[in-house]
Short mmCIF file of the C-alpha atoms (twelve columns), coordinates in Angstrom:
data_MODEL
# 
_entry.id   MODEL 
# 
loop_
_atom_site.group_PDB 
_atom_site.id 
_atom_site.type_symbol 
_atom_site.label_atom_id 
_atom_site.label_alt_id 
_atom_site.label_comp_id 
_atom_site.label_asym_id 
_atom_site.label_seq_id 
_atom_site.Cartn_x 
_atom_site.Cartn_y 
_atom_site.Cartn_z 
_atom_site.pdbx_PDB_model_num 
ATOM 1   C CA . UNK A 1   5.485   17.076  1.223   1 
ATOM 2   C CA . UNK A 2   4.379   13.590  1.663   1 
ATOM 3   C CA . UNK A 3   1.522   14.053  -0.913  1 
ATOM 4   C CA . UNK A 4   3.819   16.096  -3.300  1 
ATOM 5   C CA . UNK A 5   6.230   12.816  -3.664  1 
ATOM 6   C CA . UNK A 6   3.378   10.586  -3.648  1 
ATOM 7   C CA . UNK A 7   1.632   12.074  -6.376  1 
ATOM 8   C CA . UNK A 8   4.721   11.938  -8.525  1 
ATOM 9   C CA . UNK A 9   4.872   8.331   -8.312  1 
ATOM 10  C CA . UNK A 10  7.006   7.837   -5.121  1 
ATOM 11  C CA . UNK A 11  5.929   4.505   -3.076  1 
ATOM 12  C CA . UNK A 12  6.529   5.195   0.887   1 
ATOM 13  C CA . UNK A 13  6.342   2.261   3.047   1 
ATOM 14  C CA . UNK A 14  6.467   3.384   7.113   1 
ATOM 15  C CA . UNK A 15  6.465   1.778   10.167  1 
ATOM 16  C CA . UNK A 16  3.860   3.078   12.698  1 
ATOM 17  C CA . UNK A 17  5.120   4.109   16.266  1 
ATOM 18  C CA . UNK A 18  5.758   1.236   18.730  1 
ATOM 19  C CA . UNK A 19  3.676   3.063   21.375  1 
ATOM 20  C CA . UNK A 20  0.676   2.318   19.401  1 
ATOM 21  C CA . UNK A 21  -0.828  5.868   18.950  1 
ATOM 22  C CA . UNK A 22  -1.348  7.192   15.789  1 
ATOM 23  C CA . UNK A 23  1.735   8.367   14.119  1 
ATOM 24  C CA . UNK A 24  3.036   9.798   10.898  1 
ATOM 25  C CA . UNK A 25  3.835   9.390   7.990   1 
ATOM 26  C CA . UNK A 26  2.397   5.811   8.366   1 
ATOM 27  C CA . UNK A 27  -1.210  7.086   8.719   1 
ATOM 28  C CA . UNK A 28  -1.401  9.194   5.844   1 
ATOM 29  C CA . UNK A 29  -3.445  7.525   3.361   1 
ATOM 30  C CA . UNK A 30  -0.691  8.247   0.565   1 
ATOM 31  C CA . UNK A 31  1.839   5.945   2.555   1 
ATOM 32  C CA . UNK A 32  1.570   2.405   3.097   1 
ATOM 33  C CA . UNK A 33  1.485   1.880   7.227   1 
ATOM 34  C CA . UNK A 34  3.043   -0.921  8.840   1 
ATOM 35  C CA . UNK A 35  2.927   -2.822  12.235  1 
ATOM 36  C CA . UNK A 36  4.822   -5.963  13.559  1 
ATOM 37  C CA . UNK A 37  2.881   -9.144  14.083  1 
ATOM 38  C CA . UNK A 38  3.540   -12.833 13.702  1 
ATOM 39  C CA . UNK A 39  2.003   -13.006 10.169  1 
ATOM 40  C CA . UNK A 40  1.671   -10.974 7.079   1 
ATOM 41  C CA . UNK A 41  -2.188  -9.666  6.935   1 
ATOM 42  C CA . UNK A 42  -4.423  -6.685  6.810   1 
ATOM 43  C CA . UNK A 43  -4.739  -4.466  9.824   1 
ATOM 44  C CA . UNK A 44  -8.401  -3.973  9.337   1 
ATOM 45  C CA . UNK A 45  -8.485  -2.408  12.923  1 
ATOM 46  C CA . UNK A 46  -5.281  -0.385  12.928  1 
ATOM 47  C CA . UNK A 47  -6.671  1.054   9.339   1 
ATOM 48  C CA . UNK A 48  -9.682  1.942   10.946  1 
ATOM 49  C CA . UNK A 49  -8.507  3.328   14.265  1 
ATOM 50  C CA . UNK A 50  -5.159  5.038   13.007  1 
ATOM 51  C CA . UNK A 51  -4.367  4.758   9.447   1 
ATOM 52  C CA . UNK A 52  -2.317  1.601   9.442   1 
ATOM 53  C CA . UNK A 53  -2.780  -0.727  6.375   1 
ATOM 54  C CA . UNK A 54  -0.714  -4.126  7.129   1 
ATOM 55  C CA . UNK A 55  0.471   -6.125  9.823   1 
ATOM 56  C CA . UNK A 56  3.738   -8.322  8.963   1 
ATOM 57  C CA . UNK A 57  6.768   -10.572 10.643  1 
ATOM 58  C CA . UNK A 58  9.399   -8.498  12.028  1 
ATOM 59  C CA . UNK A 59  11.575  -11.239 13.868  1 
ATOM 60  C CA . UNK A 60  13.721  -12.138 11.023  1 
ATOM 61  C CA . UNK A 61  16.531  -14.385 11.028  1 
ATOM 62  C CA . UNK A 62  19.699  -13.426 9.567   1 
ATOM 63  C CA . UNK A 63  23.319  -14.893 9.225   1 
ATOM 64  C CA . UNK A 64  25.874  -12.158 10.441  1 
ATOM 65  C CA . UNK A 65  29.503  -12.723 11.812  1 
ATOM 66  C CA . UNK A 66  29.012  -16.394 12.062  1 
ATOM 67  C CA . UNK A 67  25.941  -16.400 14.220  1 
ATOM 68  C CA . UNK A 68  22.315  -16.764 13.695  1 
ATOM 69  C CA . UNK A 69  20.447  -13.628 14.849  1 
ATOM 70  C CA . UNK A 70  16.857  -13.170 15.033  1 
ATOM 71  C CA . UNK A 71  15.854  -9.477  15.223  1 
ATOM 72  C CA . UNK A 72  13.262  -8.613  18.214  1 
ATOM 73  C CA . UNK A 73  9.428   -7.872  17.166  1 
ATOM 74  C CA . UNK A 74  9.510   -4.250  16.150  1 
ATOM 75  C CA . UNK A 75  7.155   -2.272  13.799  1 
ATOM 76  C CA . UNK A 76  10.600  -0.815  12.051  1 
ATOM 77  C CA . UNK A 77  11.653  -4.412  11.221  1 
ATOM 78  C CA . UNK A 78  8.219   -5.320  9.800   1 
ATOM 79  C CA . UNK A 79  8.258   -2.490  7.242   1 
ATOM 80  C CA . UNK A 80  10.911  -3.948  5.073   1 
ATOM 81  C CA . UNK A 81  8.950   -7.318  4.927   1 
ATOM 82  C CA . UNK A 82  5.831   -5.164  2.958   1 
ATOM 83  C CA . UNK A 83  8.392   -3.357  1.046   1 
ATOM 84  C CA . UNK A 84  9.819   -6.323  -0.329  1 
ATOM 85  C CA . UNK A 85  5.854   -7.617  -1.049  1 
ATOM 86  C CA . UNK A 86  5.297   -4.297  -2.780  1 
ATOM 87  C CA . UNK A 87  8.629   -4.376  -5.022  1 
ATOM 88  C CA . UNK A 88  7.472   -7.908  -5.999  1 
ATOM 89  C CA . UNK A 89  4.019   -6.910  -6.863  1 
ATOM 90  C CA . UNK A 90  5.453   -4.085  -9.075  1 
ATOM 91  C CA . UNK A 91  8.128   -6.336  -10.845 1 
ATOM 92  C CA . UNK A 92  5.341   -9.010  -11.519 1 
ATOM 93  C CA . UNK A 93  2.481   -6.375  -12.723 1 
ATOM 94  C CA . UNK A 94  4.368   -3.469  -14.137 1 
ATOM 95  C CA . UNK A 95  1.453   -1.410  -15.073 1 
ATOM 96  C CA . UNK A 96  1.039   -0.855  -11.161 1 
ATOM 97  C CA . UNK A 97  2.608   2.702   -10.208 1 
ATOM 98  C CA . UNK A 98  1.039   4.352   -7.322  1 
ATOM 99  C CA . UNK A 99  0.446   3.493   -3.659  1 
ATOM 100 C CA . UNK A 100 -3.674  3.058   -4.035  1 
ATOM 101 C CA . UNK A 101 -2.810  0.212   -6.744  1 
ATOM 102 C CA . UNK A 102 -0.547  -1.504  -4.299  1 
ATOM 103 C CA . UNK A 103 -2.627  -1.337  -1.514  1 
ATOM 104 C CA . UNK A 104 -5.858  -2.416  -3.580  1 
ATOM 105 C CA . UNK A 105 -3.780  -5.500  -4.732  1 
ATOM 106 C CA . UNK A 106 -2.435  -6.281  -1.431  1 
ATOM 107 C CA . UNK A 107 -5.971  -6.167  0.225   1 
ATOM 108 C CA . UNK A 108 -7.400  -8.258  -2.538  1 
ATOM 109 C CA . UNK A 109 -4.549  -11.102 -1.690  1 
ATOM 110 C CA . UNK A 110 -6.516  -11.383 1.874   1 
ATOM 111 C CA . UNK A 111 -9.960  -10.789 0.040   1 
ATOM 112 C CA . UNK A 112 -10.323 -7.735  1.904   1 
ATOM 113 C CA . UNK A 113 -11.623 -4.153  0.648   1 
ATOM 114 C CA . UNK A 114 -9.357  -1.119  0.928   1 
ATOM 115 C CA . UNK A 115 -11.407 1.780   2.152   1 
ATOM 116 C CA . UNK A 116 -9.939  5.200   2.847   1 
ATOM 117 C CA . UNK A 117 -11.140 6.696   5.607   1 
ATOM 118 C CA . UNK A 118 -9.622  10.395  5.266   1 
ATOM 119 C CA . UNK A 119 -9.167  12.229  2.205   1 
ATOM 120 C CA . UNK A 120 -5.767  13.575  3.272   1 
ATOM 121 C CA . UNK A 121 -3.960  12.689  0.099   1 
ATOM 122 C CA . UNK A 122 -4.441  15.978  -1.907  1 
ATOM 123 C CA . UNK A 123 -1.726  17.996  -3.136  1 
ATOM 124 C CA . UNK A 124 -3.561  19.829  -5.940  1 
ATOM 125 C CA . UNK A 125 -7.342  19.656  -6.103  1 
ATOM 126 C CA . UNK A 126 -9.997  21.038  -8.482  1 
ATOM 127 C CA . UNK A 127 -13.589 21.795  -7.327  1 
ATOM 128 C CA . UNK A 128 -16.066 20.885  -9.979  1 
ATOM 129 C CA . UNK A 129 -19.079 23.448  -10.394 1 
ATOM 130 C CA . UNK A 130 -19.750 24.711  -6.714  1 
ATOM 131 C CA . UNK A 131 -18.214 27.627  -4.761  1 
ATOM 132 C CA . UNK A 132 -17.148 26.378  -1.301  1 
ATOM 133 C CA . UNK A 133 -19.272 28.091  1.645   1 
ATOM 134 C CA . UNK A 134 -16.300 28.864  4.115   1 
ATOM 135 C CA . UNK A 135 -13.897 31.625  3.824   1 
ATOM 136 C CA . UNK A 136 -11.259 29.575  5.362   1 
ATOM 137 C CA . UNK A 137 -8.298  28.278  3.140   1 
ATOM 138 C CA . UNK A 138 -8.521  24.369  2.169   1 
ATOM 139 C CA . UNK A 139 -5.844  22.209  3.008   1 
ATOM 140 C CA . UNK A 140 -4.392  21.788  -0.414  1 
ATOM 141 C CA . UNK A 141 -3.435  24.270  -3.739  1 
ATOM 142 C CA . UNK A 142 -6.538  24.593  -5.798  1 
ATOM 143 C CA . UNK A 143 -5.548  23.954  -9.490  1 
ATOM 144 C CA . UNK A 144 -6.927  23.667  -12.956 1 
ATOM 145 C CA . UNK A 145 -8.406  20.481  -13.903 1 
ATOM 146 C CA . UNK A 146 -5.676  19.296  -15.704 1 
ATOM 147 C CA . UNK A 147 -3.131  19.975  -13.383 1 
ATOM 148 C CA . UNK A 148 -5.051  18.425  -10.337 1 
ATOM 149 C CA . UNK A 149 -4.249  15.127  -8.659  1 
ATOM 150 C CA . UNK A 150 -7.768  14.884  -7.230  1 
ATOM 151 C CA . UNK A 151 -11.219 16.149  -8.292  1 
ATOM 152 C CA . UNK A 152 -13.577 17.235  -5.798  1 
ATOM 153 C CA . UNK A 153 -17.090 16.283  -7.254  1 
ATOM 154 C CA . UNK A 154 -20.947 17.030  -6.687  1 
ATOM 155 C CA . UNK A 155 -22.697 14.680  -9.197  1 
ATOM 156 C CA . UNK A 156 -21.772 10.798  -8.868  1 
ATOM 157 C CA . UNK A 157 -22.409 10.594  -12.603 1 
ATOM 158 C CA . UNK A 158 -19.360 12.446  -13.388 1 
ATOM 159 C CA . UNK A 159 -17.011 9.597   -11.953 1 
ATOM 160 C CA . UNK A 160 -16.066 8.017   -15.383 1 
ATOM 161 C CA . UNK A 161 -14.876 11.186  -16.535 1 
ATOM 162 C CA . UNK A 162 -12.084 11.294  -14.236 1 
ATOM 163 C CA . UNK A 163 -10.958 7.656   -13.772 1 
ATOM 164 C CA . UNK A 164 -7.269  8.407   -14.158 1 
ATOM 165 C CA . UNK A 165 -7.878  11.242  -10.818 1 
ATOM 166 C CA . UNK A 166 -8.380  10.520  -7.266  1 
ATOM 167 C CA . UNK A 167 -12.081 11.143  -6.169  1 
ATOM 168 C CA . UNK A 168 -13.709 13.216  -3.168  1 
ATOM 169 C CA . UNK A 169 -17.186 12.994  -3.671  1 
ATOM 170 C CA . UNK A 170 -19.439 15.744  -1.756  1 
ATOM 171 C CA . UNK A 171 -22.681 15.125  -3.289  1 
ATOM 172 C CA . UNK A 172 -26.053 14.280  -1.426  1 
ATOM 173 C CA . UNK A 173 -26.710 10.934  -3.533  1 
ATOM 174 C CA . UNK A 174 -25.146 7.720   -1.991  1 
ATOM 175 C CA . UNK A 175 -22.669 6.392   -4.511  1 
ATOM 176 C CA . UNK A 176 -20.610 3.216   -4.740  1 
ATOM 177 C CA . UNK A 177 -16.967 3.316   -4.871  1 
ATOM 178 C CA . UNK A 178 -16.345 3.401   -8.593  1 
ATOM 179 C CA . UNK A 179 -13.676 0.316   -10.054 1 
ATOM 180 C CA . UNK A 180 -10.502 2.820   -10.575 1 
ATOM 181 C CA . UNK A 181 -6.920  2.746   -9.907  1 
ATOM 182 C CA . UNK A 182 -7.069  5.891   -7.831  1 
ATOM 183 C CA . UNK A 183 -8.265  7.062   -4.315  1 
ATOM 184 C CA . UNK A 184 -12.025 7.780   -3.609  1 
ATOM 185 C CA . UNK A 185 -13.776 9.337   -0.754  1 
ATOM 186 C CA . UNK A 186 -17.515 9.765   0.255   1 
ATOM 187 C CA . UNK A 187 -19.488 10.199  3.197   1 
ATOM 188 C CA . UNK A 188 -20.115 6.379   3.084   1 
ATOM 189 C CA . UNK A 189 -16.590 5.821   3.636   1 
ATOM 190 C CA . UNK A 190 -16.672 7.914   7.168   1 
ATOM 191 C CA . UNK A 191 -20.143 6.068   8.015   1 
ATOM 192 C CA . UNK A 192 -18.543 2.602   7.550   1 
ATOM 193 C CA . UNK A 193 -15.683 3.587   9.521   1 
ATOM 194 C CA . UNK A 194 -18.059 4.494   12.418  1 
ATOM 195 C CA . UNK A 195 -20.196 1.496   12.059  1 
ATOM 196 C CA . UNK A 196 -17.005 -0.855  12.343  1 
ATOM 197 C CA . UNK A 197 -15.906 0.916   15.842  1 
ATOM 198 C CA . UNK A 198 -15.019 -1.165  18.763  1 
ATOM 199 C CA . UNK A 199 -17.145 -0.825  21.988  1 
ATOM 200 C CA . UNK A 200 -15.508 1.923   24.108  1 
ATOM 201 C CA . UNK A 201 -13.731 1.045   27.365  1 
ATOM 202 C CA . UNK A 202 -15.290 3.807   29.227  1 
ATOM 203 C CA . UNK A 203 -16.784 7.192   28.746  1 
ATOM 204 C CA . UNK A 204 -15.053 9.844   26.794  1 
ATOM 205 C CA . UNK A 205 -12.948 11.540  29.675  1 
ATOM 206 C CA . UNK A 206 -11.725 14.830  27.841  1 
ATOM 207 C CA . UNK A 207 -13.834 17.909  27.746  1 
ATOM 208 C CA . UNK A 208 -16.228 18.295  24.883  1 
ATOM 209 C CA . UNK A 209 -17.039 21.704  23.544  1 
ATOM 210 C CA . UNK A 210 -20.425 22.036  21.385  1 
ATOM 211 C CA . UNK A 211 -20.952 24.609  19.052  1 
ATOM 212 C CA . UNK A 212 -24.664 25.236  17.590  1 
ATOM 213 C CA . UNK A 213 -25.539 27.735  14.992  1 
ATOM 214 C CA . UNK A 214 -27.517 28.402  12.168  1 
ATOM 215 C CA . UNK A 215 -26.805 27.833  8.414   1 
ATOM 216 C CA . UNK A 216 -25.555 31.513  8.215   1 
ATOM 217 C CA . UNK A 217 -22.607 30.865  10.274  1 
ATOM 218 C CA . UNK A 218 -19.333 30.029  8.661   1 
ATOM 219 C CA . UNK A 219 -18.947 26.875  10.979  1 
ATOM 220 C CA . UNK A 220 -15.914 25.822  9.519   1 
ATOM 221 C CA . UNK A 221 -13.912 28.886  9.707   1 
ATOM 222 C CA . UNK A 222 -15.222 28.854  13.447  1 
ATOM 223 C CA . UNK A 223 -13.852 25.413  14.207  1 
ATOM 224 C CA . UNK A 224 -10.317 25.920  12.327  1 
ATOM 225 C CA . UNK A 225 -9.861  29.282  14.140  1 
ATOM 226 C CA . UNK A 226 -10.849 27.637  17.640  1 
ATOM 227 C CA . UNK A 227 -8.512  24.998  16.800  1 
ATOM 228 C CA . UNK A 228 -5.628  26.911  15.842  1 
ATOM 229 C CA . UNK A 229 -6.130  28.876  19.166  1 
ATOM 230 C CA . UNK A 230 -5.686  25.808  21.141  1 
ATOM 231 C CA . UNK A 231 -2.768  24.224  19.288  1 
ATOM 232 C CA . UNK A 232 -0.833  27.801  19.674  1 
ATOM 233 C CA . UNK A 233 -1.323  26.958  23.683  1 
ATOM 234 C CA . UNK A 234 0.006   23.379  23.111  1 
ATOM 235 C CA . UNK A 235 -3.535  21.452  23.023  1 
ATOM 236 C CA . UNK A 236 -4.351  19.046  20.801  1 
ATOM 237 C CA . UNK A 237 -8.317  19.579  19.775  1 
ATOM 238 C CA . UNK A 238 -10.020 17.216  17.802  1 
ATOM 239 C CA . UNK A 239 -12.411 19.192  15.585  1 
ATOM 240 C CA . UNK A 240 -15.463 17.875  14.336  1 
ATOM 241 C CA . UNK A 241 -18.233 19.212  11.843  1 
ATOM 242 C CA . UNK A 242 -21.096 18.044  10.126  1 
ATOM 243 C CA . UNK A 243 -20.544 19.665  6.914   1 
ATOM 244 C CA . UNK A 244 -19.213 17.198  4.273   1 
ATOM 245 C CA . UNK A 245 -17.067 20.143  2.992   1 
ATOM 246 C CA . UNK A 246 -15.103 19.993  6.283   1 
ATOM 247 C CA . UNK A 247 -12.912 17.215  4.750   1 
ATOM 248 C CA . UNK A 248 -11.220 19.581  2.620   1 
ATOM 249 C CA . UNK A 249 -10.000 21.655  5.438   1 
ATOM 250 C CA . UNK A 250 -8.671  18.931  7.412   1 
ATOM 251 C CA . UNK A 251 -11.586 18.496  9.834   1 
ATOM 252 C CA . UNK A 252 -13.285 15.454  10.909  1 
ATOM 253 C CA . UNK A 253 -16.542 14.869  9.318   1 
ATOM 254 C CA . UNK A 254 -19.039 13.348  11.475  1 
ATOM 255 C CA . UNK A 255 -22.675 12.841  9.779   1 
ATOM 256 C CA . UNK A 256 -25.418 14.304  12.424  1 
ATOM 257 C CA . UNK A 257 -27.337 11.750  13.913  1 
ATOM 258 C CA . UNK A 258 -30.608 10.722  11.815  1 
ATOM 259 C CA . UNK A 259 -29.516 7.119   11.242  1 
ATOM 260 C CA . UNK A 260 -29.914 5.470   14.576  1 
ATOM 261 C CA . UNK A 261 -27.004 2.861   13.909  1 
ATOM 262 C CA . UNK A 262 -24.798 5.880   13.387  1 
ATOM 263 C CA . UNK A 263 -25.944 7.713   16.293  1 
ATOM 264 C CA . UNK A 264 -25.398 4.711   18.482  1 
ATOM 265 C CA . UNK A 265 -21.773 4.311   17.518  1 
ATOM 266 C CA . UNK A 266 -20.563 7.793   17.330  1 
ATOM 267 C CA . UNK A 267 -19.267 7.574   20.986  1 
ATOM 268 C CA . UNK A 268 -17.526 4.677   20.295  1 
ATOM 269 C CA . UNK A 269 -15.918 5.884   17.305  1 
ATOM 270 C CA . UNK A 270 -14.912 9.380   19.310  1 
ATOM 271 C CA . UNK A 271 -13.494 7.454   22.096  1 
ATOM 272 C CA . UNK A 272 -10.982 5.502   20.024  1 
ATOM 273 C CA . UNK A 273 -10.011 8.279   17.806  1 
ATOM 274 C CA . UNK A 274 -9.299  10.754  20.335  1 
ATOM 275 C CA . UNK A 275 -7.482  8.140   22.394  1 
ATOM 276 C CA . UNK A 276 -5.428  7.077   19.596  1 
ATOM 277 C CA . UNK A 277 -4.796  10.688  18.543  1 
ATOM 278 C CA . UNK A 278 -3.972  11.634  22.089  1 
ATOM 279 C CA . UNK A 279 -6.525  14.471  21.870  1 
ATOM 280 C CA . UNK A 280 -6.953  16.775  24.886  1 
ATOM 281 C CA . UNK A 281 -10.332 17.903  24.097  1 
ATOM 282 C CA . UNK A 282 -13.141 17.737  21.261  1 
ATOM 283 C CA . UNK A 283 -14.635 20.697  19.372  1 
ATOM 284 C CA . UNK A 284 -17.984 20.034  17.582  1 
ATOM 285 C CA . UNK A 285 -19.806 22.392  15.161  1 
ATOM 286 C CA . UNK A 286 -23.375 21.589  14.478  1 
ATOM 287 C CA . UNK A 287 -26.469 23.064  13.147  1 
ATOM 288 C CA . UNK A 288 -29.833 23.774  14.556  1 
ATOM 289 C CA . UNK A 289 -31.752 20.667  14.761  1 
ATOM 290 C CA . UNK A 290 -28.608 18.862  14.456  1 
ATOM 291 C CA . UNK A 291 -27.162 16.076  16.940  1 
ATOM 292 C CA . UNK A 292 -24.162 13.909  17.221  1 
ATOM 293 C CA . UNK A 293 -25.362 11.627  20.124  1 
ATOM 294 C CA . UNK A 294 -22.555 13.087  22.385  1 
ATOM 295 C CA . UNK A 295 -23.130 15.020  25.402  1 
ATOM 296 C CA . UNK A 296 -21.063 18.452  25.754  1 
ATOM 297 C CA . UNK A 297 -19.226 19.721  28.797  1 
ATOM 298 C CA . UNK A 298 -19.376 23.293  27.301  1 
ATOM 299 C CA . UNK A 299 -22.073 24.262  25.200  1 
ATOM 300 C CA . UNK A 300 -21.844 27.387  22.987  1 
ATOM 301 C CA . UNK A 301 -24.685 28.872  20.820  1 
ATOM 302 C CA . UNK A 302 -23.921 31.418  18.049  1 
ATOM 303 C CA . UNK A 303 -27.078 33.300  17.322  1 
ATOM 304 C CA . UNK A 304 -27.338 35.768  14.244  1 
ATOM 305 C CA . UNK A 305 -29.075 39.425  14.891  1 
ATOM 306 C CA . UNK A 306 -29.857 41.966  12.307  1 
ATOM 307 C CA . UNK A 307 -26.470 43.785  13.081  1 
ATOM 308 C CA . UNK A 308 -24.661 41.622  15.769  1 
ATOM 309 C CA . UNK A 309 -23.808 37.945  16.326  1 
ATOM 310 C CA . UNK A 310 -24.964 36.791  19.813  1 
ATOM 311 C CA . UNK A 311 -22.792 34.480  21.876  1 
ATOM 312 C CA . UNK A 312 -23.728 32.546  24.788  1 
ATOM 313 C CA . UNK A 313 -21.494 30.043  26.760  1 
ATOM 314 C CA . UNK A 314 -22.625 27.467  29.178  1 
ATOM 315 C CA . UNK A 315 -21.059 24.833  31.304  1 
ATOM 316 C CA . UNK A 316 -23.159 22.118  33.068  1 
ATOM 317 C CA . UNK A 317 -26.406 24.175  31.863  1 
ATOM 318 C CA . UNK A 318 -25.096 27.399  33.703  1 
ATOM 319 C CA . UNK A 319 -24.623 30.544  31.841  1 
ATOM 320 C CA . UNK A 320 -21.089 31.468  32.139  1 
ATOM 321 C CA . UNK A 321 -20.570 34.192  29.203  1 
ATOM 322 C CA . UNK A 322 -22.201 36.300  26.725  1 
ATOM 323 C CA . UNK A 323 -20.933 38.365  24.171  1 
ATOM 324 C CA . UNK A 324 -22.277 40.322  21.256  1 
ATOM 325 C CA . UNK A 325 -20.245 41.258  18.148  1 
ATOM 326 C CA . UNK A 326 -20.767 43.787  15.432  1 
ATOM 327 C CA . UNK A 327 -18.348 42.293  13.317  1 
ATOM 328 C CA . UNK A 328 -16.660 38.482  13.514  1 
ATOM 329 C CA . UNK A 329 -12.877 38.263  12.811  1 
ATOM 330 C CA . UNK A 330 -9.919  36.678  14.441  1 
ATOM 331 C CA . UNK A 331 -9.787  38.842  17.300  1 
ATOM 332 C CA . UNK A 332 -13.523 38.005  18.341  1 
ATOM 333 C CA . UNK A 333 -12.787 34.336  17.857  1 
ATOM 334 C CA . UNK A 334 -9.854  35.014  20.355  1 
ATOM 335 C CA . UNK A 335 -12.130 36.416  22.801  1 
ATOM 336 C CA . UNK A 336 -14.271 33.510  22.728  1 
ATOM 337 C CA . UNK A 337 -11.506 31.014  23.010  1 
ATOM 338 C CA . UNK A 338 -10.139 32.871  25.906  1 
ATOM 339 C CA . UNK A 339 -13.173 32.623  28.003  1 
ATOM 340 C CA . UNK A 340 -13.633 28.886  26.895  1 
ATOM 341 C CA . UNK A 341 -9.893  28.477  28.015  1 
ATOM 342 C CA . UNK A 342 -10.740 30.273  31.354  1 
ATOM 343 C CA . UNK A 343 -13.693 27.665  32.194  1 
ATOM 344 C CA . UNK A 344 -11.645 24.604  31.122  1 
ATOM 345 C CA . UNK A 345 -8.939  25.940  33.491  1 
ATOM 346 C CA . UNK A 346 -11.326 26.705  36.017  1 
ATOM 347 C CA . UNK A 347 -12.512 23.009  35.986  1 
ATOM 348 C CA . UNK A 348 -9.151  21.806  36.350  1 
ATOM 349 C CA . UNK A 349 -8.283  23.947  39.308  1 
ATOM 350 C CA . UNK A 350 -11.674 22.805  41.059  1 
ATOM 351 C CA . UNK A 351 -10.528 19.023  40.731  1 
# 
């Protein structure tokens, strides 16, 4: 709904939650998120941790009924300040007509760089020249190139052809953000977000489930189906994949730890992300020879045989379960989920 109207030109400015946790719609990329502070400025930490763009004054003084009234410090009272700033900008520069342009110009006011860390803005997307590997459905409507608000590209040399559209770049080459008036995402955005993460206050204190499989397995499908199962039981699972295409399925992309600088910061990044998202557990999918530098509480190995798929589940390096499936479908995923939930709740009972 938000993406539908934002891509039609509606400018949405929303206060984030006073609780301090991630809140929607303020945390969506297609929304200008605001929190309260003494002065108007970029909220770089808020953008990195929970998608909030700006901090603004909220304790406004108004004359009402013969009395001077000072409003309390509240995110809701800060949002109108940014709304006025955006309105004035659009009035002075009439060519500005979308959220990205407003964000970009307000960031430049403070000599800041406006980076979108999550490509969650897509309403209608066109995928260029490649068939997606997963059988799971992407989170947006797949459309013809002419109808799409966003193009998903694998070749950085094509950027100039789509200057009027948002771009999600999934190619292997490193690419600089093009100078356009639309949203842009590449894996470099996520790496930058990870490297800028603050040092965590303590170790991650929610369960971490690690799924390791070969390239033959549909990792994205496994993660989305398991996340759905946990959500159906009221658990908020933070699902991670090392595959770039995972961003098209509303999963969290984490580059596997080949870069030591990235490896050293992934724990910090996950701590703050799961803290602000109030996550109950982490589910992470990796392929053979990959690592994300975070220790798992439960380890699930998925092995392809000639006719069957073998599943082995370990907790504290002790094998808890072993399964073999001739075919893989929702029912088989549910069996794996039930086993994981039993192990997790056994740990809770033991405490």
